PDB file of C-alpha atoms in Angstrom:
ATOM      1  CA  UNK A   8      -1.242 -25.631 -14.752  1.00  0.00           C
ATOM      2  CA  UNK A   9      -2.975 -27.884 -17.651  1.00  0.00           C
ATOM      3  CA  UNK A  10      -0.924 -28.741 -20.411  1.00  0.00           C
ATOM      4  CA  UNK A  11      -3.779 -26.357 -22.736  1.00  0.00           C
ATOM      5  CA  UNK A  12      -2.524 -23.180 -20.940  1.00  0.00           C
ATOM      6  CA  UNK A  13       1.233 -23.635 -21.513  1.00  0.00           C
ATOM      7  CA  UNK A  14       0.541 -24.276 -25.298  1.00  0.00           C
ATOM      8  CA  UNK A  15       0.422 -20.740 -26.363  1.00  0.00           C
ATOM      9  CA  UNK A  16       3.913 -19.634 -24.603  1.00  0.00           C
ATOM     10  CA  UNK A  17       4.924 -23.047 -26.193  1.00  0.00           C
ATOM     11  CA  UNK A  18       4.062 -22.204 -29.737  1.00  0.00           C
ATOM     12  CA  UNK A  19       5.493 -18.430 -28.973  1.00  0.00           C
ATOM     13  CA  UNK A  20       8.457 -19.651 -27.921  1.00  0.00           C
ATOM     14  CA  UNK A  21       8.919 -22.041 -30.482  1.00  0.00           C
ATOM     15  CA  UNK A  22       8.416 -19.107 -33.312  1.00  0.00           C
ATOM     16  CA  UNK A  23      10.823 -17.101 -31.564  1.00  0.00           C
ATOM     17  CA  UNK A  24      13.491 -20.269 -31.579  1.00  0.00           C
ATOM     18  CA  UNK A  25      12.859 -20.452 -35.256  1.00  0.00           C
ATOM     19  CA  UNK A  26      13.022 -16.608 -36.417  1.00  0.00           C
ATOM     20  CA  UNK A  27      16.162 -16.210 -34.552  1.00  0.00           C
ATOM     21  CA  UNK A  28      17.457 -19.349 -36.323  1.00  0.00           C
ATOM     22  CA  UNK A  29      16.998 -17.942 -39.501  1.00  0.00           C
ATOM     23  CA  UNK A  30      18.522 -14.833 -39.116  1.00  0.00           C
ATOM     24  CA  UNK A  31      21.043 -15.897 -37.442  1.00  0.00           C
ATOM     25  CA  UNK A  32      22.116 -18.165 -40.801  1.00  0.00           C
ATOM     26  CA  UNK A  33      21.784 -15.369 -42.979  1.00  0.00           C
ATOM     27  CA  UNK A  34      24.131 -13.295 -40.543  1.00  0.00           C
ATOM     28  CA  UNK A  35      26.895 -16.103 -40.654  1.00  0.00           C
ATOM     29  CA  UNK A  36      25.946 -16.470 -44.860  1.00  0.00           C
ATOM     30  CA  UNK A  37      26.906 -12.807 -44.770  1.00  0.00           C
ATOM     31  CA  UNK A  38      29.721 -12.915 -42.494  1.00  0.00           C
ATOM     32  CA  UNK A  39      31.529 -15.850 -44.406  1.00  0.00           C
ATOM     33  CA  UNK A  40      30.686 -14.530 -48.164  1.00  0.00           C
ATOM     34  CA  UNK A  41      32.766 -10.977 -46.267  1.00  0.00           C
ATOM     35  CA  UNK A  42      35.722 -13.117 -44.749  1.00  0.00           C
ATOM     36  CA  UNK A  43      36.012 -14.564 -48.368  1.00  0.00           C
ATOM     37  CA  UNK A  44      36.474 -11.483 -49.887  1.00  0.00           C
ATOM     38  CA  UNK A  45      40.472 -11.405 -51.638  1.00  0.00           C
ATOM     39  CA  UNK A  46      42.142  -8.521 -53.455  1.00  0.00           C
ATOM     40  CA  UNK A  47      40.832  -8.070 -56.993  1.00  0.00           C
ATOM     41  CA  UNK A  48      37.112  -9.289 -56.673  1.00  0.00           C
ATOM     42  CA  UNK A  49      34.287  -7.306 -57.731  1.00  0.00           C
ATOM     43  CA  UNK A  50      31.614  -6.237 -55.141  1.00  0.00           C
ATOM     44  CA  UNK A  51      28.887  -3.881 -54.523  1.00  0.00           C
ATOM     45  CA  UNK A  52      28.428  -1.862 -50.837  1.00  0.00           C
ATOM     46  CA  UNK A  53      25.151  -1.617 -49.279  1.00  0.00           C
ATOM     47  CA  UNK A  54      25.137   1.391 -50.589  1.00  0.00           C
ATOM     48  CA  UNK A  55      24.907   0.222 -54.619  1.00  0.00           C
ATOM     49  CA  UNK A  56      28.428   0.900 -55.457  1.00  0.00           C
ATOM     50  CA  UNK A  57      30.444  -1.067 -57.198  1.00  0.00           C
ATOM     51  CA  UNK A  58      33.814  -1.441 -56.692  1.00  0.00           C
ATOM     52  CA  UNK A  59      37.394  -3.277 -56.937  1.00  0.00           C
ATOM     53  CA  UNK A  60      38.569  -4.909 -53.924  1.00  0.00           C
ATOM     54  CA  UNK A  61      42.250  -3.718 -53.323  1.00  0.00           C
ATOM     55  CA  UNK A  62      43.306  -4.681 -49.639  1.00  0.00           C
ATOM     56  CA  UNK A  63      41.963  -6.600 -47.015  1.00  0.00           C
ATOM     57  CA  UNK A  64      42.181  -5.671 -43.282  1.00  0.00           C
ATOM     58  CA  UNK A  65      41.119  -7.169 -40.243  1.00  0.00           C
ATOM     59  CA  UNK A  66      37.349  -4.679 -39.653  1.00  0.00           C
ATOM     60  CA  UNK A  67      38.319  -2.854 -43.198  1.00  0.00           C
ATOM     61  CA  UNK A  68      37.930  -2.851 -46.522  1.00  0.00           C
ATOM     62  CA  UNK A  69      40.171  -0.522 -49.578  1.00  0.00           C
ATOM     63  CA  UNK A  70      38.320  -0.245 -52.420  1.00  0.00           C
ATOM     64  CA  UNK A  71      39.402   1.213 -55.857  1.00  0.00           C
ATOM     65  CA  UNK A  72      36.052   2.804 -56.810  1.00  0.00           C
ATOM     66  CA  UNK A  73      37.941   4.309 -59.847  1.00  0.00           C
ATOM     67  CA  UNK A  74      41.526   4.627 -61.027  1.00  0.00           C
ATOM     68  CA  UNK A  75      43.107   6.858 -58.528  1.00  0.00           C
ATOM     69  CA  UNK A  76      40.491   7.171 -56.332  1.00  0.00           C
ATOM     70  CA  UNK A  77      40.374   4.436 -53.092  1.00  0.00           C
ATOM     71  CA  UNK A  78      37.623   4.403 -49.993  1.00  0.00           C
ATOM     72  CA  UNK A  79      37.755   2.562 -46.750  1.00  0.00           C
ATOM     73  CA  UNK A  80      34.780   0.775 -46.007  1.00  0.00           C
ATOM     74  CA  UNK A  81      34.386  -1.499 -43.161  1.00  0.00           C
ATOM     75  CA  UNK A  82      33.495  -4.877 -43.963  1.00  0.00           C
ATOM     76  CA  UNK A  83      30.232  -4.671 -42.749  1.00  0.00           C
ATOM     77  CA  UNK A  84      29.353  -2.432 -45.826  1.00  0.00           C
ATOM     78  CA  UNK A  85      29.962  -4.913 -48.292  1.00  0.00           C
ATOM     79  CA  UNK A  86      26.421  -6.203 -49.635  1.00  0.00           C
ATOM     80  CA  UNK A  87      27.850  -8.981 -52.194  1.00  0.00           C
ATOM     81  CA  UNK A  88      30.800 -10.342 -53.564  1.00  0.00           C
ATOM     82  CA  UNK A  89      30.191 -10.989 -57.104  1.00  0.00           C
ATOM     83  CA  UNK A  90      31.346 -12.802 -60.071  1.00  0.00           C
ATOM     84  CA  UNK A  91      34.189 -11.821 -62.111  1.00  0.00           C
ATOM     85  CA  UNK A  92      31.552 -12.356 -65.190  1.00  0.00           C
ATOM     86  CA  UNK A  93      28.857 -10.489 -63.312  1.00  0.00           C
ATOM     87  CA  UNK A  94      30.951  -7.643 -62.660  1.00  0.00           C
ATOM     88  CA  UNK A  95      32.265  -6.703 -65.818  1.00  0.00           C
ATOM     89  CA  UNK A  96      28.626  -7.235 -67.015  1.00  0.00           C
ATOM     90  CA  UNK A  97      27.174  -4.637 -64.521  1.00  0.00           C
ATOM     91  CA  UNK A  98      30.052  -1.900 -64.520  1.00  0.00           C
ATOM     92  CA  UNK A  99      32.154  -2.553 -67.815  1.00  0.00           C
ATOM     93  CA  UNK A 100      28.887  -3.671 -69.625  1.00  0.00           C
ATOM     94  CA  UNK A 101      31.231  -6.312 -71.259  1.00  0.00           C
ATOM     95  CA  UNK A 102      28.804  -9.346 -72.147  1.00  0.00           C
ATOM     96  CA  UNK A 103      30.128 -12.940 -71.762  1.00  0.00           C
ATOM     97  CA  UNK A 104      29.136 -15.356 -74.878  1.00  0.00           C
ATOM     98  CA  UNK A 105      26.564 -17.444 -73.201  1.00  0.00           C
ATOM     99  CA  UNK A 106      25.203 -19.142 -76.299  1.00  0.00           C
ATOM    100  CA  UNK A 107      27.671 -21.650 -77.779  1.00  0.00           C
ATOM    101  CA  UNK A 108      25.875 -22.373 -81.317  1.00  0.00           C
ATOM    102  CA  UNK A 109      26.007 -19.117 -82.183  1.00  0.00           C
ATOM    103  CA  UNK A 110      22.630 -18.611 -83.433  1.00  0.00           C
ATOM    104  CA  UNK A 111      21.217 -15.043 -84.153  1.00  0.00           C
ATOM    105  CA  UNK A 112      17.660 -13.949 -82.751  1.00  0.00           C
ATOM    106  CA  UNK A 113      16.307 -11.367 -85.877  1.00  0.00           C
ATOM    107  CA  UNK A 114      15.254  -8.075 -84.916  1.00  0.00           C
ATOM    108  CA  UNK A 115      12.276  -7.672 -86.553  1.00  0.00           C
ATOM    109  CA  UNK A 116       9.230 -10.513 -88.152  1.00  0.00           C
ATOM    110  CA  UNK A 117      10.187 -10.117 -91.393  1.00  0.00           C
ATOM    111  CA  UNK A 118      13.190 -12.266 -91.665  1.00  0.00           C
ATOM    112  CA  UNK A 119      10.671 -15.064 -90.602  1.00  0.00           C
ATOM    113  CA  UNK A 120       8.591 -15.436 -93.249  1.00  0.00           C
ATOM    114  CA  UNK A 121       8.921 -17.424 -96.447  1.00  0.00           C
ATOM    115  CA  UNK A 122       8.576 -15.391 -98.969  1.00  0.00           C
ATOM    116  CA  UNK A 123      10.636 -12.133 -99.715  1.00  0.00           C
ATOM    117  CA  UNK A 124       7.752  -9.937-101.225  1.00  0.00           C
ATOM    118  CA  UNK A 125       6.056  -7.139 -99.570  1.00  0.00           C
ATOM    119  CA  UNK A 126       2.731  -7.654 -98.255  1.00  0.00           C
ATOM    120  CA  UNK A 127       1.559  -4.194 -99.883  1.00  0.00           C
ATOM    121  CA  UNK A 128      -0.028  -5.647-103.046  1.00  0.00           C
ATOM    122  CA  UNK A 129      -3.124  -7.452-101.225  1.00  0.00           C
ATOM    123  CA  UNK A 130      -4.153  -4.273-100.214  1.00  0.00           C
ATOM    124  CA  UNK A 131      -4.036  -3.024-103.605  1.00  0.00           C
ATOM    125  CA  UNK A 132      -6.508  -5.307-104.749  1.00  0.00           C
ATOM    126  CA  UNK A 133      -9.290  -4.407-102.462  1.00  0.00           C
ATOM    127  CA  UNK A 134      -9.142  -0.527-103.130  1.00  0.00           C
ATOM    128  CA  UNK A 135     -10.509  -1.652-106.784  1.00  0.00           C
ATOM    129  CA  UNK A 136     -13.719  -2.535-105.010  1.00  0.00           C
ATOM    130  CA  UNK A 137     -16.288   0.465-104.120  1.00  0.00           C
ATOM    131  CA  UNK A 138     -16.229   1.007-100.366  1.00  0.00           C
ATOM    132  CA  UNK A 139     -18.237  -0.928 -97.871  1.00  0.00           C
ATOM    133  CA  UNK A 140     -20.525   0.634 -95.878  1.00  0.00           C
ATOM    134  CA  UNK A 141     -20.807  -0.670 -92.312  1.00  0.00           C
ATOM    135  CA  UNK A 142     -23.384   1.302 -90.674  1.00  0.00           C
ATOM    136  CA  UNK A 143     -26.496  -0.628 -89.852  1.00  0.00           C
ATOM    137  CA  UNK A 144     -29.931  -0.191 -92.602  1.00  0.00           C
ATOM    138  CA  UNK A 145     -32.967  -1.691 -92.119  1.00  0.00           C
ATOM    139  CA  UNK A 146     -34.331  -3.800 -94.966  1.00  0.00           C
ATOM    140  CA  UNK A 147     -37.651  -3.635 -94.401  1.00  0.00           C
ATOM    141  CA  UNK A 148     -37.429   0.585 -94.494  1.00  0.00           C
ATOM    142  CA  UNK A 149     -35.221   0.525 -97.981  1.00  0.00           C
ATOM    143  CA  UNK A 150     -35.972  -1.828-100.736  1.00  0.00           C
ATOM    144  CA  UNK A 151     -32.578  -3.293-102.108  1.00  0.00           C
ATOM    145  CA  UNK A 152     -32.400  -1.515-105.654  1.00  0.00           C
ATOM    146  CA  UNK A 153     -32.870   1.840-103.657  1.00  0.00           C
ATOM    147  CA  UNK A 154     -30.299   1.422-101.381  1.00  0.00           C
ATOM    148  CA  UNK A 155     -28.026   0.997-104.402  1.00  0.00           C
ATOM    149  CA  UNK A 156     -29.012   4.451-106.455  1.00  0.00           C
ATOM    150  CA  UNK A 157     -28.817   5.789-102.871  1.00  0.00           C
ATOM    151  CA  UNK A 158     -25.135   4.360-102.499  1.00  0.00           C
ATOM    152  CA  UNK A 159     -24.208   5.268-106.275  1.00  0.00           C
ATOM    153  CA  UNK A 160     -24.926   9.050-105.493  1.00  0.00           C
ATOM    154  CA  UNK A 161     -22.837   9.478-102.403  1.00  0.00           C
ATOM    155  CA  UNK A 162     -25.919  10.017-100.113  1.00  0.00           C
ATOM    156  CA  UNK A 163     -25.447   9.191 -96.575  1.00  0.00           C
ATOM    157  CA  UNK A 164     -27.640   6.638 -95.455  1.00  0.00           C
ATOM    158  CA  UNK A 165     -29.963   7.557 -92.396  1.00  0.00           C
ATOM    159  CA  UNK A 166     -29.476   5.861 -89.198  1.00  0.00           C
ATOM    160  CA  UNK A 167     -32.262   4.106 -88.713  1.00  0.00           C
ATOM    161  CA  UNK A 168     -31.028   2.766 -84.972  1.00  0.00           C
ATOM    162  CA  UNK A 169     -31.736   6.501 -83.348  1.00  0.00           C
ATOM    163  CA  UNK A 170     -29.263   7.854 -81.307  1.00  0.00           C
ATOM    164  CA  UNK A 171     -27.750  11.752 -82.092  1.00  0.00           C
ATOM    165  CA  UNK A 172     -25.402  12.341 -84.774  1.00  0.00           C
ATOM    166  CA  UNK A 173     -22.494  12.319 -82.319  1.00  0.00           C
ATOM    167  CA  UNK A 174     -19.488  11.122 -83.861  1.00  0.00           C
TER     168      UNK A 174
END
């Protein structure tokens, strides 16, 4: 056999070698973060619940779910062991003071501007002014000084760019 006919099993085989590999290190990751396990840590099942570890066996876990109320889970179920921090953050909701300076993030945009007056009274100053009128006229139809008197007497102008009075 040529050397160009054995390099497909080669390259199989080789993937093979290396998938294995891999989950093979994540079952010994798991199997050493479960053997580390001790009385009083924090963890959550495969499952999603979180729970106290209470006792330690050999293929078994006793977990205080609640007070009063303990399960037996093998080891196997156990999905993490977590941080005493990250526990009481998930089930107790108790947040640990991350931020040493203390500073305080304001709630709303207000607080971040310099001056302390509202921003109501520029919009007082433009409802002095008559209204503007953004539809679309053509000059050459409507001299200037009619389009004023027109304006002045509350006429609606005519569209002038066709189209159906849809609105």
């Amino acid at each position: 056999m040529s050397p160009v006919t054995l390099l497909p099993f080669i390259v199989l085989i080789g993937a093979m070698f290396l998938m294995t590999r891999s989950a093979k290190k994540k079952q010994q990751q798991a199997a050493s973060m479960r053997n580390e396990m001790q009385p009083g840590s924090g963890v959550r099942t495969i499952g999603g619940m979180y729970a106290t570890v209470k006792e330690v066996n050999e293929d078994t876990v006793l977990l205080d779910a609640a007070p009063g109320v303990d399960l037996l889970f093998a080891k196997n179920a156990i999905g993490a062991v977590l941080t005493d921090d990250e526990y009481n953050r998930i089930v107790h909701g108790i947040e640990h003071d991350l931020k040493a300076d203390g500073s305080v993030v304001p709630d709303d945009a207000s607080s971040l501007t310099e001056t302390d007056e509202p921003a109501a009274d520029a919009s007082s100053d433009a409802s002095d002014d008559k209204p503007l009128d953004l539809g679309k006229k053509d000059a050459a139809d409507k001299p200037a000084d009619e389009a004023a008197v027109a304006d002045a007497d509350g006429a609606e102008p005519k569209k002038t760019d066709g189209g159906a009075d849809a609105k």
